[in-house]
């Protein structure tokens, strides 16, 4: 499960975030929010620990293929909740319960 943003001209800008540990995401015109479980290879993902991330979207992301977005991470759940409230970030609109 990777973050991939659709581009107007077709195709996808993949940020490579999350891997098989991404289980929730949300988006607005200013932000993309992600929730992932921590993994230290080769051990399995740690379902007891969630790291939250957000991308600050670029106004020119369609032209630059999404490369100008700024990634802020990782945050524990409490710090992320404070950041989300402070910045008005979106809730997780897609939650994959089977991966949570």
Coordinates of C-alpha atoms in Angstrom, one line a residue:
X1 CA 0.0 0.0 0.0
X2 CA 1.8 3.2 -1.2
X3 CA 0.7 6.8 -1.5
X4 CA 0.1 7.6 -5.1
X5 CA -1.5 10.8 -6.4
X6 CA -3.3 10.9 -9.7
X7 CA -2.0 13.4 -12.2
X8 CA -4.3 15.4 -14.5
X9 CA -2.4 14.2 -17.6
X10 CA -2.8 10.6 -16.4
X11 CA -0.5 8.4 -14.4
X12 CA 0.5 8.7 -10.8
X13 CA 3.0 10.5 -8.7
X14 CA 4.2 8.0 -6.1
X15 CA 5.8 9.2 -3.0
X16 CA 6.9 5.8 -1.8
X17 CA 5.4 6.4 1.6
X18 CA 3.9 3.7 3.7
X19 CA 4.8 0.6 1.9
X20 CA 2.9 -2.4 3.2
X21 CA 2.4 -0.5 6.5
X22 CA 0.1 2.3 5.3
X23 CA -3.4 1.8 6.6
X24 CA -5.1 5.2 6.5
X25 CA -5.0 8.4 4.4
X26 CA -6.9 11.7 4.0
X27 CA -6.5 14.7 1.7
X28 CA -7.5 18.3 1.2
X29 CA -6.3 20.9 -1.2
X30 CA -3.5 21.8 1.3
X31 CA -2.5 18.5 3.0
X32 CA -2.3 14.8 2.6
X33 CA -2.4 12.8 5.9
X34 CA -1.1 9.3 6.4
X35 CA -1.0 6.7 9.2
X36 CA 1.5 3.8 9.1
X37 CA 2.7 1.1 11.3
X38 CA 6.4 1.0 12.1
X39 CA 8.5 -1.8 10.6
X40 CA 12.1 -2.6 11.2
X41 CA 13.0 -5.1 8.5
X42 CA 13.0 -8.1 8.7
X43 CA 10.7 -8.0 11.6
X44 CA 6.9 -7.7 11.0
X45 CA 5.1 -4.5 11.3
X46 CA 4.4 -3.3 14.8
X47 CA 0.6 -2.9 15.1
X48 CA 1.0 -1.4 18.6
X49 CA 2.8 1.6 17.2
X50 CA 1.3 4.2 14.7
X51 CA 3.4 6.9 13.1
X52 CA 1.4 9.7 11.4
X53 CA 2.8 11.8 8.6
X54 CA 1.5 14.7 6.5
X55 CA 2.5 16.3 3.2
X56 CA 2.1 20.0 2.6
X57 CA 0.9 20.0 -1.0
X58 CA 2.5 22.2 -3.6
X59 CA 0.3 24.5 -5.8
X60 CA 2.3 23.2 -8.8
X61 CA 2.2 19.5 -8.0
X62 CA 0.5 18.6 -11.3
X63 CA 3.3 20.3 -13.2
X64 CA 6.1 18.9 -11.0
X65 CA 4.7 15.4 -10.6
X66 CA 4.2 15.8 -6.9
X67 CA 7.9 16.3 -6.1
X68 CA 7.5 19.7 -4.5
X69 CA 5.3 18.5 -1.6
X70 CA 6.9 18.8 1.8
X71 CA 6.9 15.8 4.0
X72 CA 6.6 16.3 7.8
X73 CA 7.0 13.1 9.9
X74 CA 6.8 11.0 11.9
X75 CA 4.5 12.1 14.7
X76 CA 3.1 10.1 17.5
X77 CA -0.7 10.1 17.7
X78 CA -1.0 12.9 20.3
X79 CA 1.4 15.3 18.6
X80 CA -0.2 14.6 15.2
X81 CA -3.7 15.3 16.7
X82 CA -2.4 18.7 17.9
X83 CA -0.8 19.5 14.5
X84 CA -4.0 18.4 12.7
X85 CA -6.1 20.7 14.8
X86 CA -3.7 23.6 14.6
X87 CA -3.3 23.4 10.8
X88 CA -6.9 22.3 9.9
X89 CA -5.7 19.1 8.3
X90 CA -8.2 16.5 7.0
X91 CA -9.4 13.4 8.8
X92 CA -8.4 10.0 7.4
X93 CA -11.0 9.5 4.7
X94 CA -9.8 6.0 3.8
X95 CA -9.0 3.5 6.6
X96 CA -8.2 0.0 5.7
X97 CA -9.4 -1.9 8.7
X98 CA -7.8 -5.2 7.6
X99 CA -4.3 -3.4 7.7
X100 CA -5.0 -1.5 10.9

